[in-house]
Amino acid sequence: MVRPATRAGRIERRIARAERGPADAVDAGPSRRGRRSTPYLLVGPGVAWLVLLFVVPLGSLLVTSLKTGSFAEGFETAVRLRNYSDALSESWEAIKRSFVFALVATLAAAAIGYPLAYVIAFRGGRYKGLLLGLVVLPFFTSFLMRTLAWKTILSDSGTLNTTVDRLHLFGALEFLRLVPEGSDRLLQTNIAVIGGLTYNFLPFMVLPIYVSLEKIDRRLVEAARDLYSNAFRAFRKVVLPLSIPGVMAGSLLTFIPAAGDFVNAELLGGPQQTMVGNRIQSRFFEQVDYPAAASLSFVLMALILIGVLLYARLLGTEELTG
Amino acid sequence: MPDERHAGAMSDDVIQLERVVKRFGAFVAVENADFAIERGEFFSLLGPSGCGKTTTLRMIAGFEQPSAGRVLLDGVDVSNVPPHKRNVNTVFQQYALFPHMTVFDNIAFGPRSAKVPKAEIDRRVGEILEVVRLGEFWRRSPSQLSGGQQQRVALARALVNYPSALLLDEPLGALDLKLRQALQIELKRIQREVGITFVYVTHDQEEALTMSDRIAVMNKGRVEQIATPRDIYDNPATLFVAGFIGAANLLGGTVVRADGHGGSIALSAGPTVEAVLEPSLALKSGDTVTVMVRPDRIRLAGPALGDAQAPRIAGRVETLVFHGPLLRVDIRTASGSIVSAHLGTDVAIADLRPGDDAALTWDPTHSVVIPDYKADPVSGIGATEGIEST
């Protein structure tokens, strides 16, 4: 039926190249050298900032993570890989839990955030700015205050807890493993921590999705409707695929900080909700075991990196930047 | 609007608009549109931006619902039927191709939505790709195509569904002049080949004149005239149509004699001219009118009086512009009006110089008399309007 674009394609590319030609040839005037150094000068401050505040501390953290000794006897620089195997074996449960919590929170944030972003982008009209402002508004108060407020909302004698109890919803939550067996309270359960994470990182999900939806030409939806698609098919075939980059960006912005978070588990969870962030924190502040805290940090970082790379591989890298 | 098709041969009308009104709040976008479009016809909606032509098209497509009146497709009232259940397809301004799909998937989108069997889809898409001459580009993404190629994909994406009518919303607006002219011919060829009704929205009068079987000229939500291109050009029904399509000399005057089919009109630019008065206009002595004469119907009058019946306007040559195929001469009459003539280039330039005295004349049957009650209150009566736009 159709022939592959061979010869015509080649010719066209050649023409395109020829047309680009003159534009590529930058004039070689006397100020050329000065102009060429400008980009380097512009990235200079950024590079300096990153080297000073990211590369150097990271190197120092790496050195610390391999040290031997204790706080009382003093730490000595060494290459003690044991720190890493210890970190993995001692905190494996917490690491697993962190990833599960972060994943569930990311999915929940996407499930809540996508429809929210969709309504603002497609139905917001002149209230778009206001609605976006409302999404971000709670974040003008501190992270800690908001999480403490959740502690009050979820408290045992609070309205939410008693309502869930009265509606006999604890059985369902138990079935979903969101509360432990026989529990009649929300606080210090999985759902409290996951709920806190979802709430705290929701705007990081909503904003990128909003941006990608906002960019979509409305006539594409009309074109799909014109071509015999009902509203749902038009969404599934046109709007959803074109908003995937936003969902991907939002998922990363939610998942990465959620996996390393310790505040939500600390304030809303109990001993059964310990996340890797809590382990790092206790190694550092309570046990004053800096090498253990540092190696655990590296393990977390490496696992998140692997996760992100797999995710990018799965959905295509161009979607990440797209 | 005169539309004798309305009552008769219903079966041959693909689209019928019955007293369609569209309001957006207090703003009336379309006022009482009442016409029918025949099967296989190339029908243009022509008018300046904001005249309601796109809104009319969107009501046919189903993107807007009429505030009053009915839209019929193939004789069935579809006024409140959503777009995906109407058998018309749209070619959008700027094409609106799906950027995440290949050319093939773009074109196959409609048949797939309509659950056409796969083999049939492959056959149809291949066929339509040949019609729009894009056979080898099926695997490309829209961003890898030129503007003209994207335009043809948009056309194919609509035509592949064998719609009752194809709705085109300024489809050539984004292209440069040369490509636009080439695609005008291409569009016309495709329309003949597939035999589908085209409803074509444009603000470009030349485009409408060259391509259409009939044109509906719209202004401020109203349909001013529906006629063939030739009729629109030769016999504009209103001052707006006269000024919007082609170049026109619009000369104000008063009826001084009216009998049956003819009469005389005293032009404020000077002479009294004989003209045909349509009985349907019911003009009588004393009525103010505008006499429209196309510049290309005017020629230089010799020094002798010649035909006493022919109108003759004398004045001083104000400007002479050589346009290539024609020579434009503007003369200013004693009363200050400007009358423009498009002369053939067989007129020797040496004969005329700015400042010379000259006289212009035309065949009295080429005067079109437009009563002032049909005047557009805003655009007023200029001596010349749209002279540049030939």
XYZ file of C-alpha atoms in Angstrom:
712
model
C 0.000 0.000 0.000
C 2.594 2.565 1.022
C 6.242 2.770 0.236
C 8.863 3.551 2.848
C 10.296 7.042 2.652
C 13.660 6.269 1.124
C 14.824 8.379 -1.748
C 12.446 11.291 -1.343
C 13.231 11.378 2.348
C 16.959 11.519 1.692
C 16.591 14.295 -0.798
C 14.413 16.257 1.537
C 16.874 15.938 4.353
C 19.615 17.093 2.033
C 17.599 20.138 1.068
C 16.862 20.894 4.708
C 20.572 20.663 5.486
C 21.431 22.986 2.624
C 18.880 25.481 3.869
C 20.260 25.401 7.352
C 23.776 25.938 6.032
C 24.083 29.725 6.010
C 22.514 30.108 9.433
C 25.055 27.746 10.950
C 28.021 29.607 9.595
C 28.619 32.114 12.375
C 30.575 35.125 11.225
C 34.182 35.049 12.283
C 34.487 38.682 13.316
C 37.008 40.061 15.798
C 34.643 39.747 18.771
C 34.122 36.062 18.142
C 36.362 34.942 20.981
C 34.583 37.195 23.459
C 31.215 35.973 22.334
C 32.262 32.358 22.638
C 33.296 32.740 26.268
C 29.967 34.309 27.228
C 28.117 30.995 27.697
C 30.840 29.722 30.001
C 30.677 32.893 32.072
C 26.922 32.509 32.315
C 27.033 28.930 33.613
C 29.957 29.750 35.901
C 27.982 30.741 39.027
C 25.732 27.710 38.660
C 28.653 25.333 38.269
C 30.477 26.907 41.219
C 27.346 26.575 43.329
C 26.892 22.923 42.432
C 30.548 22.044 42.997
C 30.668 23.803 46.344
C 27.329 22.708 47.728
C 26.718 19.391 45.999
C 29.881 17.690 44.715
C 32.088 18.593 47.706
C 29.553 17.539 50.387
C 28.812 14.386 48.406
C 32.519 13.509 48.372
C 32.751 14.239 52.072
C 29.698 12.061 52.690
C 31.296 9.250 50.705
C 34.477 9.513 52.752
C 32.444 9.486 55.992
C 30.424 6.475 54.881
C 33.601 4.397 54.672
C 35.116 5.422 58.007
C 35.692 3.140 60.993
C 35.457 3.826 64.707
C 32.858 5.343 66.981
C 31.919 8.784 68.234
C 33.536 8.112 71.609
C 36.820 6.740 70.194
C 36.876 8.970 67.151
C 36.328 8.113 63.489
C 39.175 7.093 61.235
C 39.326 7.320 57.488
C 39.235 3.858 55.955
C 37.480 1.826 53.273
C 35.081 -0.135 55.409
C 32.543 -1.577 52.958
C 30.992 -3.413 55.863
C 29.167 -0.141 56.652
C 27.161 -0.638 53.503
C 26.236 -4.281 54.030
C 25.320 -3.440 57.630
C 23.166 -0.540 56.484
C 21.360 -2.743 53.985
C 20.756 -5.648 56.345
C 19.792 -3.584 59.404
C 17.470 -1.221 57.587
C 16.144 -3.426 54.802
C 12.612 -3.434 56.210
C 12.602 0.362 56.541
C 13.963 0.753 52.996
C 11.316 -1.548 51.556
C 8.630 0.281 53.510
C 9.893 3.667 52.298
C 9.614 2.613 48.697
C 6.167 1.099 49.143
C 4.883 4.152 51.039
C 6.389 6.546 48.496
C 4.948 4.524 45.621
C 1.454 4.366 47.109
C 1.603 8.079 47.990
C 2.717 8.892 44.425
C -0.141 6.857 42.948
C -2.611 8.497 45.329
C -1.262 11.954 44.504
C -1.607 11.186 40.774
C -5.149 9.877 41.280
C -6.117 13.051 43.155
C -3.865 15.459 41.286
C -4.680 14.540 37.692
C -8.417 15.264 37.862
C -7.667 18.420 39.846
C -5.133 19.651 37.279
C -7.510 18.637 34.473
C -10.411 20.636 35.858
C -8.229 23.689 36.454
C -6.652 23.531 32.980
C -9.786 22.721 30.966
C -12.615 24.169 33.014
C -10.864 26.810 35.128
C -11.607 29.645 32.705
C -10.676 32.930 34.304
C -10.363 31.307 37.723
C -7.306 29.291 36.673
C -4.858 31.502 38.528
C -6.995 31.558 41.643
C -7.446 27.775 41.678
C -3.732 27.170 41.196
C -3.095 29.621 44.010
C -5.429 27.605 46.246
C -3.484 24.429 45.447
C -0.258 26.070 46.560
C -1.735 28.189 49.363
C -1.375 25.648 52.225
C 2.331 25.534 51.478
C 2.812 29.013 52.762
C 2.675 27.487 56.243
C 5.534 25.291 57.352
C 5.794 21.627 56.480
C 6.049 20.745 60.149
C 2.974 22.747 61.153
C 0.871 21.142 58.472
C 1.943 17.654 59.468
C 1.257 18.440 63.130
C -2.191 19.656 62.109
C -2.787 16.252 60.520
C -1.861 14.662 63.807
C -4.737 16.577 65.384
C -7.138 15.756 62.570
C -6.334 12.031 62.817
C -6.284 11.906 66.632
C -8.097 9.040 68.368
C -10.938 11.194 69.700
C -11.136 13.305 66.547
C -14.179 13.448 64.271
C -12.438 11.608 61.449
C -11.388 8.681 63.622
C -14.822 8.299 65.245
C -16.588 8.594 61.872
C -14.411 5.882 60.311
C -15.094 3.729 63.363
C -18.841 4.354 63.267
C -19.053 3.558 59.541
C -17.152 0.303 60.246
C -14.492 1.196 57.731
C -11.605 -0.141 59.789
C -12.272 -3.619 58.426
C -11.766 -2.367 54.879
C -8.602 -0.472 55.838
C -7.347 -3.590 57.571
C -7.992 -5.620 54.436
C -5.948 -3.119 52.418
C -3.184 -3.409 55.048
C -3.490 0.294 55.704
C -4.059 -0.296 59.445
C -2.836 -3.236 61.559
C -5.158 -6.034 62.537
C -7.790 -5.094 65.102
C -6.911 -1.417 64.992
C -9.527 1.182 65.877
C -7.299 4.187 65.368
C -5.869 6.026 62.367
C -2.837 7.551 63.999
C 0.346 5.477 63.979
C -0.826 3.401 61.017
C 0.271 3.061 57.389
C -2.669 5.112 56.137
C -1.741 8.044 58.340
C 1.829 8.163 56.982
C 0.818 7.546 53.366
C -1.958 10.136 53.708
C 0.510 12.649 55.132
C 2.983 12.022 52.301
C 0.254 12.314 49.679
C -0.990 15.577 51.150
C 2.430 17.115 51.564
C 3.640 16.379 48.043
C 0.377 16.866 46.132
C 1.288 20.265 44.613
C 4.448 18.747 43.121
C 2.145 16.396 41.263
C -0.546 18.921 40.338
C 1.650 21.676 38.927
C 3.600 19.680 36.285
C 0.419 17.897 35.170
C -1.354 21.237 34.937
C 1.436 22.656 32.778
C 1.351 19.705 30.369
C -2.456 19.817 30.099
C -2.475 23.578 29.641
C -0.100 23.222 26.670
C -2.487 20.938 24.769
C -4.180 22.668 21.846
C -7.931 22.546 22.504
C -8.575 22.012 18.822
C -6.929 18.594 19.114
C -9.775 17.566 21.387
C -12.275 19.043 18.950
C -10.561 17.192 16.107
C -10.908 13.901 17.999
C -14.573 14.646 18.725
C -15.076 15.543 15.083
C -13.515 12.208 14.111
C -16.222 10.127 15.809
C -14.645 9.896 19.286
C -16.829 10.370 22.311
C -15.489 12.483 25.161
C -13.825 9.534 26.871
C -12.055 8.243 23.780
C -10.875 11.753 22.940
C -9.377 11.939 26.429
C -7.777 8.500 26.260
C -6.326 8.877 22.765
C -5.333 12.540 22.752
C -5.285 14.309 26.117
C -3.826 11.509 28.215
C -0.886 10.627 25.945
C -0.001 14.296 25.541
C -0.043 14.873 29.303
C 2.175 11.873 30.168
C 5.334 14.032 30.430
C 3.616 16.033 33.181
C 2.567 12.868 34.999
C 6.140 11.557 34.788
C 7.666 14.781 36.075
C 5.080 14.989 38.852
C 5.676 11.384 39.856
C 9.414 11.943 40.190
C 8.943 15.165 42.131
C 6.610 13.312 44.502
C 8.322 9.942 44.750
C 11.892 11.090 45.364
C 11.259 13.355 48.364
C 8.564 11.019 49.704
C 10.960 8.064 49.722
C 13.495 10.023 51.769
C 10.984 11.717 54.066
C 11.056 11.134 57.813
C 8.749 13.833 59.198
C 5.477 12.126 58.260
C 6.526 8.767 59.692
C 7.877 10.490 62.801
C 4.737 12.514 63.550
C 1.927 10.404 62.104
C 3.361 6.887 62.298
C 4.463 4.528 65.016
C 7.271 1.953 65.339
C 5.670 -0.103 62.558
C 5.909 2.821 60.128
C 9.639 3.549 60.387
C 11.011 4.712 57.044
C 14.607 4.876 55.902
C 14.677 8.598 56.644
C 13.918 7.845 60.268
C 16.731 5.302 60.370
C 19.207 7.802 58.952
C 18.026 10.403 61.407
C 18.366 8.117 64.423
C 21.803 6.852 63.304
C 22.937 10.439 63.022
C 21.369 12.174 66.017
C 20.739 9.410 68.529
C 23.461 6.832 67.948
C 25.889 9.441 66.602
C 27.123 6.794 64.168
C 28.077 9.061 61.287
C 29.495 6.343 58.984
C 26.291 4.301 59.346
C 24.099 7.346 58.614
C 26.248 8.292 55.617
C 26.297 4.801 54.108
C 22.539 4.465 54.559
C 22.107 7.813 52.766
C 24.160 6.505 49.875
C 22.145 3.311 49.713
C 18.935 5.348 49.562
C 20.344 7.601 46.884
C 21.532 4.648 44.780
C 18.192 2.856 45.047
C 16.234 5.957 44.068
C 18.576 6.494 41.129
C 18.061 2.923 39.967
C 14.316 3.319 40.364
C 14.266 6.543 38.356
C 16.395 5.037 35.587
C 14.103 2.013 35.327
C 11.091 4.320 35.256
C 12.647 6.466 32.528
C 13.567 3.349 30.553
C 10.024 2.085 30.868
C 8.328 5.238 29.605
C 10.997 6.635 27.289
C 13.572 9.256 28.180
C 12.268 11.975 25.895
C 9.100 12.046 27.985
C 11.131 13.116 30.996
C 12.397 16.265 29.369
C 9.499 16.678 26.972
C -32.116 35.688 1.343
C -33.477 34.386 -1.893
C -33.205 30.638 -1.765
C -35.539 28.803 -4.034
C -33.962 25.458 -3.064
C -35.598 25.547 0.316
C -38.998 24.306 -0.623
C -38.141 22.037 -3.540
C -35.681 19.152 -3.993
C -35.014 18.576 -0.291
C -33.151 15.349 -0.950
C -30.358 17.142 -2.724
C -29.544 19.452 0.157
C -26.805 18.075 2.382
C -26.958 20.894 4.887
C -29.883 23.100 5.742
C -29.853 25.978 8.177
C -33.289 27.122 9.257
C -33.444 30.534 10.876
C -30.333 29.747 12.881
C -29.357 32.229 15.576
C -26.292 32.018 17.810
C -25.846 34.308 20.774
C -22.910 34.478 23.157
C -24.366 36.358 26.088
C -25.672 39.615 24.657
C -23.539 39.311 21.526
C -25.306 37.972 18.445
C -22.700 36.020 16.487
C -25.055 34.658 13.840
C -28.386 36.268 13.042
C -31.078 34.336 11.252
C -28.929 32.260 8.922
C -31.332 30.518 6.557
C -29.900 28.669 3.587
C -29.203 25.246 2.152
C -26.079 23.675 0.679
C -26.426 21.231 -2.195
C -24.797 17.842 -2.503
C -21.416 18.018 -4.239
C -21.297 21.791 -4.033
C -18.248 23.895 -3.183
C -19.876 26.432 -0.895
C -17.933 29.288 0.695
C -18.729 31.374 3.736
C -16.931 34.627 3.093
C -16.579 37.646 5.339
C -14.252 39.673 7.539
C -13.099 38.300 10.878
C -15.858 38.302 13.465
C -18.636 38.139 10.863
C -19.943 34.816 12.193
C -18.684 32.531 9.433
C -16.629 30.293 11.723
C -19.455 30.145 14.268
C -21.798 29.050 11.480
C -19.338 26.314 10.495
C -18.956 25.213 14.124
C -22.718 24.857 14.417
C -22.714 22.595 11.362
C -19.845 20.561 12.866
C -21.586 20.352 16.236
C -19.094 22.294 18.365
C -21.727 24.953 19.038
C -25.470 24.593 19.455
C -27.775 27.155 17.858
C -29.574 29.483 20.286
C -32.568 29.288 17.971
C -33.420 27.610 14.689
C -32.396 24.224 13.333
C -29.428 22.633 11.579
C -30.280 19.702 9.305
C -27.810 17.194 7.883
C -29.144 14.961 5.114
C -32.619 16.116 6.078
C -32.283 15.134 9.749
C -32.364 17.713 12.541
C -28.955 17.508 14.266
C -29.131 20.784 16.213
C -28.342 19.027 19.478
C -26.370 16.040 18.207
C -22.730 15.958 19.443
C -19.942 16.231 16.840
C -18.901 12.580 17.013
C -22.343 11.495 15.883
C -22.479 13.789 12.848
C -21.281 12.590 9.510
C -19.362 15.765 8.689
C -15.645 16.285 9.215
C -13.640 19.418 9.784
C -10.308 20.596 8.465
C -9.147 22.932 11.188
C -7.290 26.181 10.935
C -3.622 25.302 11.695
C -4.676 21.675 10.964
C -4.818 20.387 14.595
C -2.957 17.194 13.662
C -2.262 14.840 16.573
C 1.428 15.483 17.298
C 1.981 12.130 19.016
C 0.801 10.070 16.050
C 2.212 9.287 12.635
C 0.569 10.471 9.448
C -1.002 7.043 9.081
C -2.409 7.022 12.618
C -3.707 10.562 12.213
C -5.629 9.601 9.105
C -6.784 6.276 10.578
C -8.085 8.013 13.719
C -11.607 8.600 12.413
C -12.204 5.097 10.953
C -10.743 3.506 14.092
C -13.105 5.539 16.292
C -15.941 4.448 14.047
C -14.787 0.821 14.461
C -14.155 0.222 10.768
C -12.452 -3.196 10.248
C -8.660 -3.039 10.111
C -8.234 -4.254 6.530
C -10.772 -1.689 5.385
C -8.914 1.052 7.286
C -5.604 0.113 5.621
C -7.233 0.169 2.222
C -8.973 3.496 2.783
C -5.928 5.236 4.256
C -3.740 4.008 1.393
C -6.291 5.235 -1.101
C -6.673 8.681 0.431
C -2.885 9.058 0.763
C -2.741 8.637 -3.004
C -5.494 11.214 -3.512
C -3.582 13.832 -1.499
C -0.256 12.582 -2.957
C 1.427 11.796 0.333
C 1.933 8.059 -0.251
C 5.492 7.917 1.016
C 5.007 10.036 4.093
C 2.723 7.701 6.037
C 5.319 6.862 8.671
C 6.362 10.436 9.442
C 5.173 12.453 12.375
C 3.378 15.745 11.603
C 6.340 17.792 12.860
C 8.473 16.296 10.075
C 6.180 17.679 7.375
C 6.031 21.081 5.703
C 2.997 23.306 6.141
C 1.540 22.291 2.813
C 2.017 18.599 3.566
C 0.411 18.979 7.002
C -2.502 20.685 5.300
C -2.956 17.694 3.028
C -2.772 15.273 5.960
C -5.543 17.269 7.656
C -7.572 17.013 4.474
C -6.951 13.265 4.189
C -7.806 12.728 7.854
C -11.230 14.243 7.203
C -11.885 12.776 3.741
C -11.029 9.202 4.740
C -14.344 9.052 6.596
C -16.382 9.673 3.426
C -18.339 12.448 5.178
C -21.575 13.913 3.833
C -19.790 17.251 3.834
C -16.298 18.496 4.526
C -16.050 21.646 6.635
C -12.917 23.711 6.085
C -12.048 26.555 8.454
C -9.573 28.864 6.680
C -7.498 25.825 5.767
C -4.942 27.769 3.746
C -4.637 30.712 6.130
C -1.267 29.665 7.536
C 0.465 29.254 4.176
C 2.348 31.716 2.018
C 0.787 33.089 -1.159
C 2.452 30.799 -3.740
C 1.661 27.636 -1.800
C -1.841 28.886 -1.111
C -2.524 29.354 -4.807
C -1.136 25.915 -5.614
C -3.264 24.318 -2.902
C -6.384 26.161 -4.063
C -6.098 24.297 -7.344
C -5.248 21.082 -5.476
C -8.290 21.440 -3.198
C -10.553 22.009 -6.149
C -9.109 18.918 -7.893
C -9.629 16.784 -4.780
C -13.164 18.055 -4.372
C -13.972 17.099 -7.963
C -12.300 13.727 -7.541
C -14.128 12.707 -4.358
C -17.337 14.551 -5.161
C -17.945 15.545 -1.553
C -19.658 18.782 -0.536
C -17.125 21.347 0.696
C -18.149 24.123 3.071
C -15.263 26.530 2.996
C -14.767 29.381 5.456
C -12.466 32.160 4.319
C -11.893 35.871 4.620
C -9.986 35.892 1.341
C -12.370 37.058 -1.390
C -10.078 35.935 -4.176
C -9.947 32.425 -2.730
C -13.731 32.319 -2.508
C -14.187 33.651 -6.035
C -11.784 31.214 -7.671
C -12.920 28.051 -5.909
C -16.614 28.275 -5.065
C -19.743 27.177 -6.819
C -21.659 29.534 -4.545
C -20.617 32.064 -1.941
C -22.478 33.300 1.117
C -21.128 36.710 2.052
C -21.484 37.393 5.767
C -21.171 40.589 7.729
C -21.804 41.142 11.440
C -23.617 37.847 11.815
C -25.904 38.388 8.860
C -25.799 36.641 5.483
C -25.774 39.550 3.041
C -25.950 37.615 -0.211
C -25.765 34.068 -1.507
C -24.911 33.694 -5.178
C -22.395 32.374 -7.673
C -19.015 34.137 -7.722
C -19.896 35.798 -11.007
C -23.200 37.066 -9.662
C -21.649 38.308 -6.443
C -19.096 40.237 -8.456
C -21.427 41.581 -11.119
C -24.528 42.217 -9.025
C -23.678 42.783 -5.378
C -26.887 43.063 -3.395
C -25.563 45.354 -0.703
C -22.939 48.033 -0.299
C -20.983 45.723 1.984
C -20.798 42.995 -0.637
C -19.844 45.535 -3.305
C -17.028 46.874 -1.163
C -15.794 43.563 0.227
C -15.521 41.637 -3.016
C -13.251 43.044 -5.646
C -12.632 46.722 -6.165
C -15.611 49.026 -6.466
C -16.388 52.629 -7.216
C -19.286 53.533 -4.976
C -20.909 56.696 -6.203
C -23.668 58.326 -4.198
C -26.673 59.723 -6.030
C -30.393 60.385 -6.157
C -33.009 58.827 -8.387
C -34.413 61.549 -10.613
C -36.506 59.361 -12.909
C -37.764 55.818 -12.487
C -39.912 53.876 -14.955
C -40.321 50.113 -15.094
C -36.818 48.729 -15.559
C -34.784 51.845 -16.056
C -34.201 55.285 -14.706
C -31.760 58.114 -14.253
C -29.633 58.858 -11.257
C -28.019 62.182 -10.486
C -24.582 61.362 -9.102
C -23.145 63.670 -6.483
C -19.867 63.246 -8.398
C -21.349 65.238 -11.269
C -23.290 63.738 -14.142
C -26.672 62.146 -14.294
C -26.453 58.566 -15.542
C -28.880 56.086 -16.987
C -29.105 52.771 -15.181
C -31.100 49.580 -14.900
C -33.396 49.660 -11.856
C -34.482 46.227 -10.672
C -38.287 46.329 -10.228
C -37.892 44.377 -6.978
C -36.033 47.338 -5.473
C -39.163 49.491 -5.961
C -37.184 52.670 -6.341
C -38.900 55.937 -6.959
C -37.840 59.433 -7.747
C -36.073 61.122 -4.830
C -34.652 57.922 -3.288
C -30.978 58.084 -2.426
C -28.929 55.261 -3.888
C -25.353 54.191 -4.500
C -24.194 53.359 -7.977
C -21.493 50.701 -8.021
C -19.192 50.400 -10.998
C -16.265 47.975 -11.093
C -13.036 49.769 -12.075
C -12.371 47.109 -14.694
C -15.598 48.061 -16.487
C -14.523 51.684 -16.845
C -12.521 52.968 -19.778
C -11.127 56.252 -20.926
C -13.630 58.393 -22.795
C -12.490 60.075 -25.963
C -12.696 63.846 -26.356
C -15.890 63.536 -28.371
C -19.168 62.950 -26.584
C -19.690 59.585 -28.283
C -22.650 57.585 -27.077
C -24.985 60.055 -25.418
C -26.476 57.245 -23.303
C -23.136 56.299 -21.759
C -22.196 57.850 -18.430
C -19.243 60.189 -18.540
C -17.304 61.528 -15.601
C -14.644 64.135 -16.137
C -11.866 65.094 -13.783
C -8.163 65.434 -13.275
C -5.802 62.458 -13.181
C -4.729 62.096 -9.574
C -2.657 58.922 -9.613
C -1.423 56.476 -12.188
C -0.246 53.111 -10.957
C 1.191 50.389 -13.143
C 0.145 46.997 -11.702
C 1.594 44.786 -14.419
C -1.489 43.350 -16.074
C -3.405 46.570 -15.597
C -2.961 50.291 -15.285
C -4.886 51.966 -12.522
C -6.026 55.531 -13.046
C -7.682 57.573 -10.346
C -9.343 60.777 -11.360
C -10.663 63.439 -9.053
C -13.871 65.078 -10.165
C -14.793 68.721 -9.666
C -16.909 67.706 -6.654
C -13.905 66.023 -5.033
C -14.883 62.371 -5.527
C -12.328 59.886 -6.724
C -13.223 57.472 -9.502
C -10.892 54.637 -10.268
C -10.472 52.758 -13.523
C -8.465 49.651 -14.316
C -7.294 50.055 -17.856
C -5.653 47.495 -20.054
C -1.965 47.976 -20.615
C -2.677 48.645 -24.252
C -3.319 52.221 -23.156
C -0.107 54.107 -23.789
C 1.182 55.648 -20.591
C 2.382 58.676 -22.507
C -1.255 59.602 -23.122
C -1.854 60.238 -19.443
C 0.014 62.132 -16.806
C -1.026 63.116 -13.307
C -2.687 66.483 -13.511
C -4.056 65.911 -17.026
C -7.735 66.312 -17.661
C -9.430 63.040 -18.455
C -12.897 61.582 -18.763
C -14.079 58.095 -17.866
C -17.006 56.184 -19.268
C -18.666 52.796 -18.971
C -21.503 50.766 -20.365
C -24.705 51.802 -18.541
C -25.616 48.140 -17.994
C -22.533 47.865 -15.781
C -23.920 50.294 -13.232
C -25.309 48.420 -10.252
C -27.826 50.434 -8.287
C -27.916 49.710 -4.561
C -30.650 51.469 -2.583
C -29.383 53.203 0.535
C -31.797 51.313 2.753
C -29.495 48.387 2.085
C -26.487 50.443 3.102
C -24.273 49.297 5.864
C -24.560 52.122 8.401
C -20.947 51.775 9.483
C -18.949 51.468 6.305
C -20.513 54.637 4.871
C -20.163 55.631 1.264
C -16.627 56.093 0.138
C -15.943 57.146 -3.391
C -13.695 54.126 -3.772
C -13.412 51.135 -1.579
C -11.125 48.163 -1.649
C -9.474 49.352 -4.830
C -6.231 47.640 -3.883
C -7.756 44.243 -3.509
C -8.071 43.032 -7.074
